[in-house]
Amino acid sequence: MQQVHAQDYNRASLLAIGILIVLTWGAAITLATVALAGLVFLVLDLVHKRNAIPNLVVTSLLVLHLILWQIRYTPLWQKPAKIFAQVFF
């Protein structure tokens, strides 16, 4: 039986944390890029005097998703989440 050292666990933990940071930043950048693209298309619809309501709905949902993604670790988000978890789980 092979013995696993604490140093191996530390390396694995650091690797996992590094991967999670990259994935989190990648997701945030992707969300921001998509929200910005939606905003650009909304402005183009307004400039060309087309019906902007569908783009307005889509862009507002994308921006809302980005905002919710950014505030997920703030106390504003954590307190209701803890209450929800205590009540339902």
PDB file of C-alpha atoms in Angstrom, residues 19-54:
ATOM      1  CA  ILE A  19      -8.329  25.344 -11.684  1.00  0.00           C
ATOM      2  CA  LEU A  20     -11.365  26.768  -9.883  1.00  0.00           C
ATOM      3  CA  ILE A  21      -9.952  30.296 -10.072  1.00  0.00           C
ATOM      4  CA  VAL A  22      -9.334  29.951 -13.803  1.00  0.00           C
ATOM      5  CA  LEU A  23     -12.831  28.553 -14.372  1.00  0.00           C
ATOM      6  CA  THR A  24     -14.438  31.282 -12.262  1.00  0.00           C
ATOM      7  CA  TRP A  25     -12.589  34.075 -14.048  1.00  0.00           C
ATOM      8  CA  GLY A  26     -13.313  32.449 -17.386  1.00  0.00           C
ATOM      9  CA  ALA A  27     -17.014  32.303 -16.581  1.00  0.00           C
ATOM     10  CA  ALA A  28     -17.043  35.933 -15.421  1.00  0.00           C
ATOM     11  CA  ILE A  29     -15.234  37.085 -18.561  1.00  0.00           C
ATOM     12  CA  THR A  30     -17.600  35.058 -20.743  1.00  0.00           C
ATOM     13  CA  LEU A  31     -20.666  36.490 -19.011  1.00  0.00           C
ATOM     14  CA  ALA A  32     -19.308  40.023 -19.333  1.00  0.00           C
ATOM     15  CA  THR A  33     -18.508  39.517 -23.017  1.00  0.00           C
ATOM     16  CA  VAL A  34     -21.957  38.147 -23.799  1.00  0.00           C
ATOM     17  CA  ALA A  35     -23.659  40.957 -21.845  1.00  0.00           C
ATOM     18  CA  LEU A  36     -21.535  43.522 -23.696  1.00  0.00           C
ATOM     19  CA  ALA A  37     -22.434  41.947 -27.045  1.00  0.00           C
ATOM     20  CA  GLY A  38     -26.122  42.130 -26.108  1.00  0.00           C
ATOM     21  CA  LEU A  39     -25.678  45.781 -25.199  1.00  0.00           C
ATOM     22  CA  VAL A  40     -23.975  46.494 -28.532  1.00  0.00           C
ATOM     23  CA  PHE A  41     -26.829  44.844 -30.437  1.00  0.00           C
ATOM     24  CA  LEU A  42     -29.349  46.823 -28.382  1.00  0.00           C
ATOM     25  CA  VAL A  43     -27.606  50.097 -29.236  1.00  0.00           C
ATOM     26  CA  LEU A  44     -27.469  49.107 -32.917  1.00  0.00           C
ATOM     27  CA  ASP A  45     -31.219  48.433 -32.877  1.00  0.00           C
ATOM     28  CA  LEU A  46     -31.827  51.828 -31.295  1.00  0.00           C
ATOM     29  CA  VAL A  47     -29.558  53.616 -33.790  1.00  0.00           C
ATOM     30  CA  HIS A  48     -31.196  51.940 -36.797  1.00  0.00           C
ATOM     31  CA  LYS A  49     -34.675  52.573 -35.300  1.00  0.00           C
ATOM     32  CA  ARG A  50     -35.673  48.919 -35.253  1.00  0.00           C
ATOM     33  CA  ASN A  51     -37.823  47.198 -32.674  1.00  0.00           C
ATOM     34  CA  ALA A  52     -35.495  47.049 -29.662  1.00  0.00           C
ATOM     35  CA  ILE A  53     -37.831  45.298 -27.210  1.00  0.00           C
ATOM     36  CA  PRO A  54     -36.558  41.723 -27.831  1.00  0.00           C
TER      37      PRO A  54
END
